[in-house]
PDB file of C-alpha atoms in Angstrom:
ATOM      1  CA  MET B   1     175.960  26.640 101.464  1.00 59.00           C
ATOM      2  CA  ASN B   2     174.689  25.736  97.798  1.00 69.00           C
ATOM      3  CA  SER B   3     173.199  28.517  95.883  1.00 75.00           C
ATOM      4  CA  LYS B   4     170.080  26.264  94.841  1.00 80.00           C
ATOM      5  CA  LEU B   5     169.131  25.956  98.257  1.00 85.00           C
ATOM      6  CA  TRP B   6     168.031  29.480  99.168  1.00 85.00           C
ATOM      7  CA  PRO B   7     165.118  30.026  96.886  1.00 87.00           C
ATOM      8  CA  GLY B   8     163.926  26.939  98.733  1.00 88.00           C
ATOM      9  CA  LEU B   9     164.903  28.354 101.781  1.00 90.00           C
ATOM     10  CA  LEU B  10     162.789  31.432 101.730  1.00 92.00           C
ATOM     11  CA  ILE B  11     159.661  30.105 100.282  1.00 94.00           C
ATOM     12  CA  ALA B  12     159.660  27.984 102.969  1.00 95.00           C
ATOM     13  CA  PHE B  13     160.434  30.888 105.373  1.00 95.00           C
ATOM     14  CA  LEU B  14     157.475  32.837 103.651  1.00 96.00           C
ATOM     15  CA  ALA B  15     154.912  29.870 103.892  1.00 97.00           C
ATOM     16  CA  ALA B  16     155.723  29.805 107.719  1.00 97.00           C
ATOM     17  CA  ASN B  17     155.247  33.216 108.001  1.00 97.00           C
ATOM     18  CA  ALA B  18     152.077  33.071 106.116  1.00 97.00           C
ATOM     19  CA  ALA B  19     150.621  30.106 108.363  1.00 97.00           C
ATOM     20  CA  ILE B  20     151.391  31.493 111.362  1.00 96.00           C
ATOM     21  CA  VAL B  21     149.455  34.799 110.207  1.00 95.00           C
ATOM     22  CA  ALA B  22     146.627  32.367 109.107  1.00 94.00           C
ATOM     23  CA  VAL B  23     146.320  30.677 112.595  1.00 91.00           C
ATOM     24  CA  THR B  24     146.667  34.449 114.240  1.00 88.00           C
ATOM     25  CA  VAL B  25     143.847  35.912 112.302  1.00 86.00           C
ATOM     26  CA  SER B  26     141.746  32.785 113.007  1.00 84.00           C
ATOM     27  CA  ALA B  27     142.098  32.742 116.779  1.00 78.00           C
ATOM     28  CA  ALA B  28     141.559  36.310 116.978  1.00 74.00           C
ATOM     29  CA  ARG B  29     138.503  36.313 115.086  1.00 74.00           C
ATOM     30  CA  ARG B  30     136.981  33.325 116.831  1.00 71.00           C
ATOM     31  CA  ASP B  31     137.404  34.769 120.584  1.00 56.00           C
ATOM     32  CA  GLY B  32     136.110  38.387 119.577  1.00 54.00           C
ATOM     33  CA  PRO B  33     137.903  41.429 121.416  1.00 56.00           C
ATOM     34  CA  VAL B  34     138.893  40.234 124.527  1.00 51.00           C
ATOM     35  CA  ALA B  35     140.350  43.568 125.261  1.00 51.00           C
ATOM     36  CA  LEU B  36     137.268  45.230 125.007  1.00 56.00           C
ATOM     37  CA  VAL B  37     135.093  42.769 127.412  1.00 59.00           C
ATOM     38  CA  ALA B  38     134.186  44.504 130.086  1.00 59.00           C
ATOM     39  CA  ASN B  39     135.059  43.103 133.539  1.00 64.00           C
ATOM     40  CA  VAL B  40     137.150  40.572 132.133  1.00 66.00           C
ATOM     41  CA  GLU B  41     139.351  40.234 135.565  1.00 72.00           C
ATOM     42  CA  ASP B  42     136.258  40.136 137.732  1.00 71.00           C
ATOM     43  CA  ARG B  43     134.590  37.680 135.158  1.00 66.00           C
ATOM     44  CA  SER B  44     137.289  35.162 135.315  1.00 74.00           C
ATOM     45  CA  LEU B  45     137.860  35.189 139.109  1.00 77.00           C
ATOM     46  CA  ARG B  46     133.992  34.280 139.258  1.00 76.00           C
ATOM     47  CA  TRP B  47     133.668  31.825 136.387  1.00 79.00           C
ATOM     48  CA  ASP B  48     132.289  29.110 138.092  1.00 82.00           C
ATOM     49  CA  GLN B  49     129.620  30.973 139.743  1.00 81.00           C
ATOM     50  CA  TRP B  50     128.926  33.095 135.925  1.00 75.00           C
ATOM     51  CA  LYS B  51     128.655  29.605 134.403  1.00 81.00           C
ATOM     52  CA  ARG B  52     125.857  28.050 137.007  1.00 83.00           C
ATOM     53  CA  THR B  53     124.155  31.353 136.907  1.00 80.00           C
ATOM     54  CA  GLN B  54     123.756  31.197 132.900  1.00 80.00           C
ATOM     55  CA  GLN B  55     122.863  27.024 133.279  1.00 85.00           C
ATOM     56  CA  GLU B  56     120.263  28.003 136.014  1.00 82.00           C
ATOM     57  CA  SER B  57     119.029  31.038 133.519  1.00 80.00           C
ATOM     58  CA  ALA B  58     118.849  28.388 130.511  1.00 82.00           C
ATOM     59  CA  ALA B  59     116.703  25.957 132.884  1.00 84.00           C
ATOM     60  CA  LEU B  60     114.161  28.809 133.449  1.00 84.00           C
ATOM     61  CA  GLY B  61     113.624  28.816 129.742  1.00 86.00           C
ATOM     62  CA  TRP B  62     113.413  32.770 129.472  1.00 85.00           C
ATOM     63  CA  LYS B  63     114.399  34.470 126.568  1.00 86.00           C
ATOM     64  CA  ALA B  64     115.374  38.308 126.550  1.00 87.00           C
ATOM     65  CA  LEU B  65     114.888  40.254 122.584  1.00 88.00           C
ATOM     66  CA  VAL B  66     117.038  43.262 122.844  1.00 89.00           C
ATOM     67  CA  GLU B  67     116.289  46.777 120.544  1.00 88.00           C
ATOM     68  CA  ILE B  68     118.632  49.822 120.518  1.00 86.00           C
ATOM     69  CA  VAL B  69     118.330  52.804 119.465  1.00 81.00           C
ATOM     70  CA  PRO B  70     121.589  54.984 119.819  1.00 80.00           C
ATOM     71  CA  ALA B  71     121.624  58.532 121.011  1.00 80.00           C
ATOM     72  CA  SER B  72     121.683  61.570 118.547  1.00 79.00           C
ATOM     73  CA  GLU B  73     122.130  65.139 118.822  1.00 76.00           C
ATOM     74  CA  GLY B  74     119.898  66.390 121.763  1.00 77.00           C
ATOM     75  CA  LYS B  75     118.142  62.936 121.752  1.00 83.00           C
ATOM     76  CA  VAL B  76     118.669  60.095 124.158  1.00 85.00           C
ATOM     77  CA  GLY B  77     118.765  56.414 122.955  1.00 84.00           C
ATOM     78  CA  GLN B  78     116.562  54.106 123.653  1.00 87.00           C
ATOM     79  CA  ILE B  79     117.061  50.149 124.790  1.00 89.00           C
ATOM     80  CA  LYS B  80     113.791  47.573 124.679  1.00 90.00           C
ATOM     81  CA  VAL B  81     114.136  44.275 126.300  1.00 91.00           C
ATOM     82  CA  THR B  82     111.296  42.059 125.621  1.00 91.00           C
ATOM     83  CA  LEU B  83     111.043  39.290 127.841  1.00 89.00           C
ATOM     84  CA  ALA B  84     109.100  35.746 127.256  1.00 88.00           C
ATOM     85  CA  ASP B  85     108.991  32.195 128.752  1.00 85.00           C
ATOM     86  CA  ARG B  86     107.535  28.922 126.984  1.00 83.00           C
ATOM     87  CA  ALA B  87     104.272  30.228 128.083  1.00 84.00           C
ATOM     88  CA  GLY B  88     104.409  33.883 127.315  1.00 87.00           C
ATOM     89  CA  VAL B  89     105.688  37.375 127.912  1.00 88.00           C
ATOM     90  CA  LEU B  90     106.914  37.900 131.672  1.00 87.00           C
ATOM     91  CA  ALA B  91     105.257  41.086 133.197  1.00 89.00           C
ATOM     92  CA  ASN B  92     106.333  42.963 136.413  1.00 90.00           C
ATOM     93  CA  VAL B  93     110.147  41.622 136.455  1.00 90.00           C
ATOM     94  CA  PRO B  94     112.600  43.803 137.528  1.00 92.00           C
ATOM     95  CA  LEU B  95     115.605  44.048 135.580  1.00 92.00           C
ATOM     96  CA  ARG B  96     118.895  45.693 135.603  1.00 93.00           C
ATOM     97  CA  ILE B  97     120.429  46.245 132.240  1.00 92.00           C
ATOM     98  CA  GLU B  98     123.836  46.703 131.280  1.00 91.00           C
ATOM     99  CA  LEU B  99     124.651  48.529 128.240  1.00 88.00           C
ATOM    100  CA  GLN B 100     128.100  48.703 126.278  1.00 86.00           C
ATOM    101  CA  HIS B 101     129.348  49.601 123.062  1.00 83.00           C
ATOM    102  CA  ASP B 102     131.936  47.452 121.882  1.00 81.00           C
ATOM    103  CA  ALA B 103     134.162  49.960 120.928  1.00 80.00           C
ATOM    104  CA  GLU B 104     133.732  52.072 124.091  1.00 77.00           C
ATOM    105  CA  PRO B 105     134.867  49.483 126.691  1.00 72.00           C
ATOM    106  CA  ASN B 106     134.765  52.249 129.582  1.00 75.00           C
ATOM    107  CA  GLY B 107     131.076  53.933 128.539  1.00 77.00           C
ATOM    108  CA  ARG B 108     129.063  51.158 130.140  1.00 83.00           C
ATOM    109  CA  GLU B 109     125.664  51.981 131.396  1.00 87.00           C
ATOM    110  CA  VAL B 110     123.252  50.671 133.768  1.00 91.00           C
ATOM    111  CA  ILE B 111     119.524  50.785 133.442  1.00 91.00           C
ATOM    112  CA  SER B 112     117.115  49.514 136.053  1.00 92.00           C
ATOM    113  CA  SER B 113     113.520  48.677 134.348  1.00 91.00           C
ATOM    114  CA  MET B 114     110.487  46.239 135.049  1.00 92.00           C
ATOM    115  CA  SER B 115     108.686  44.692 132.294  1.00 91.00           C
ATOM    116  CA  ASP B 116     105.083  45.853 131.548  1.00 91.00           C
ATOM    117  CA  VAL B 117     102.202  43.796 130.897  1.00 91.00           C
ATOM    118  CA  ASN B 118     103.515  42.964 127.298  1.00 91.00           C
ATOM    119  CA  GLY B 119     107.075  41.939 128.984  1.00 89.00           C
ATOM    120  CA  VAL B 120     108.795  45.013 127.449  1.00 92.00           C
ATOM    121  CA  ALA B 121     111.069  46.894 129.771  1.00 92.00           C
ATOM    122  CA  ILE B 122     112.127  50.108 128.183  1.00 91.00           C
ATOM    123  CA  GLY B 123     115.153  52.682 129.085  1.00 89.00           C
ATOM    124  CA  GLU B 124     117.230  55.340 127.920  1.00 89.00           C
ATOM    125  CA  HIS B 125     120.915  55.513 127.647  1.00 85.00           C
ATOM    126  CA  HIS B 126     123.482  58.087 126.045  1.00 82.00           C
ATOM    127  CA  ILE B 127     125.626  56.120 123.745  1.00 80.00           C
ATOM    128  CA  ARG B 128     125.592  57.660 120.475  1.00 77.00           C
ATOM    129  CA  ARG B 129     127.634  55.319 118.373  1.00 77.00           C
ATOM    130  CA  ASN B 130     125.866  52.563 115.716  1.00 80.00           C
ATOM    131  CA  GLY B 131     127.487  48.863 115.657  1.00 81.00           C
ATOM    132  CA  TRP B 132     128.046  46.216 118.116  1.00 84.00           C
ATOM    133  CA  TYR B 133     126.866  46.704 121.594  1.00 84.00           C
ATOM    134  CA  THR B 134     127.013  43.982 124.437  1.00 86.00           C
ATOM    135  CA  VAL B 135     123.601  43.945 126.614  1.00 88.00           C
ATOM    136  CA  ARG B 136     123.676  41.861 129.728  1.00 89.00           C
ATOM    137  CA  VAL B 137     120.095  41.504 131.515  1.00 90.00           C
ATOM    138  CA  HIS B 138     119.698  40.254 134.664  1.00 90.00           C
ATOM    139  CA  SER B 139     116.923  40.018 137.112  1.00 89.00           C
ATOM    140  CA  PRO B 140     117.317  39.115 141.035  1.00 88.00           C
ATOM    141  CA  ALA B 141     116.141  35.726 142.514  1.00 84.00           C
ATOM    142  CA  THR B 142     113.343  35.776 144.261  1.00 85.00           C
ATOM    143  CA  ARG B 143     111.117  33.096 146.516  1.00 86.00           C
ATOM    144  CA  THR B 144     109.903  30.974 143.966  1.00 84.00           C
ATOM    145  CA  ARG B 145     112.618  31.252 141.075  1.00 79.00           C
ATOM    146  CA  VAL B 146     116.256  31.741 140.342  1.00 80.00           C
ATOM    147  CA  ALA B 147     118.081  34.956 139.258  1.00 83.00           C
ATOM    148  CA  PHE B 148     117.957  35.378 135.398  1.00 86.00           C
ATOM    149  CA  ALA B 149     121.345  36.506 133.875  1.00 86.00           C
ATOM    150  CA  THR B 150     122.001  36.613 130.099  1.00 87.00           C
ATOM    151  CA  GLU B 151     124.249  38.308 127.796  1.00 85.00           C
ATOM    152  CA  VAL B 152     123.182  39.447 124.117  1.00 85.00           C
ATOM    153  CA  ASN B 153     125.495  41.168 121.316  1.00 85.00           C
ATOM    154  CA  VAL B 154     123.029  43.137 119.100  1.00 86.00           C
ATOM    155  CA  MET B 155     123.886  45.371 116.028  1.00 83.00           C
ATOM    156  CA  SER B 156     122.373  48.972 116.286  1.00 77.00           C
ATOM    157  CA  MET B 157     121.514  50.807 113.353  1.00 66.00           C
ATOM    158  CA  ALA B 158     120.213  54.259 113.335  1.00 56.00           C
ATOM    159  CA  ALA B 159     119.300  54.646 109.598  1.00 43.00           C
ATOM    160  CA  THR B 160     116.687  51.396 110.438  1.00 43.00           C
ATOM    161  CA  GLY B 161     116.124  53.082 114.089  1.00 44.00           C
ATOM    162  CA  ALA B 162     116.221  49.426 115.885  1.00 46.00           C
ATOM    163  CA  GLY B 163     119.000  46.670 116.413  1.00 45.00           C
ATOM    164  CA  GLU B 164     117.980  43.589 115.350  1.00 46.00           C
ATOM    165  CA  LYS B 165     120.991  41.617 114.219  1.00 45.00           C
ATOM    166  CA  THR B 166     122.300  39.583 117.325  1.00 48.00           C
ATOM    167  CA  ARG B 167     125.638  37.165 117.280  1.00 46.00           C
TER     168      ARG B 167
END
């Protein structure tokens, strides 16, 4: 083979490698941490039901604002969920709140609570880490409305005392 061809082949190989790495990194950042999603098998088996529940929940017009304070030495953490719809806050709504830190896939906690007259439901948890949490809020169906379910990702920062940034 011609010795002038080798540098071109080497550069082409390195460029192809860089392109493959760029595509892989882009796909990994866009899709999120699939390996750390709780119940990923269960959710994939019930995908149609999950999407239908999400659409029905969106039709309700409810919003859930989530704030998290992580647990510290000798203290439990706190999660606060504020429910509201187009007309205002939602009082006396039973909630099931699932809380999981993204870095602890097996550390999920389930909290049962009810919103007060200000639409606020407060629960306690024992997860000590700062960082991203996945919070699933669910309220069962009643005779007058469909079930409400939403999933929120919240950044918890102990220095400020609350998780306010969502993604």
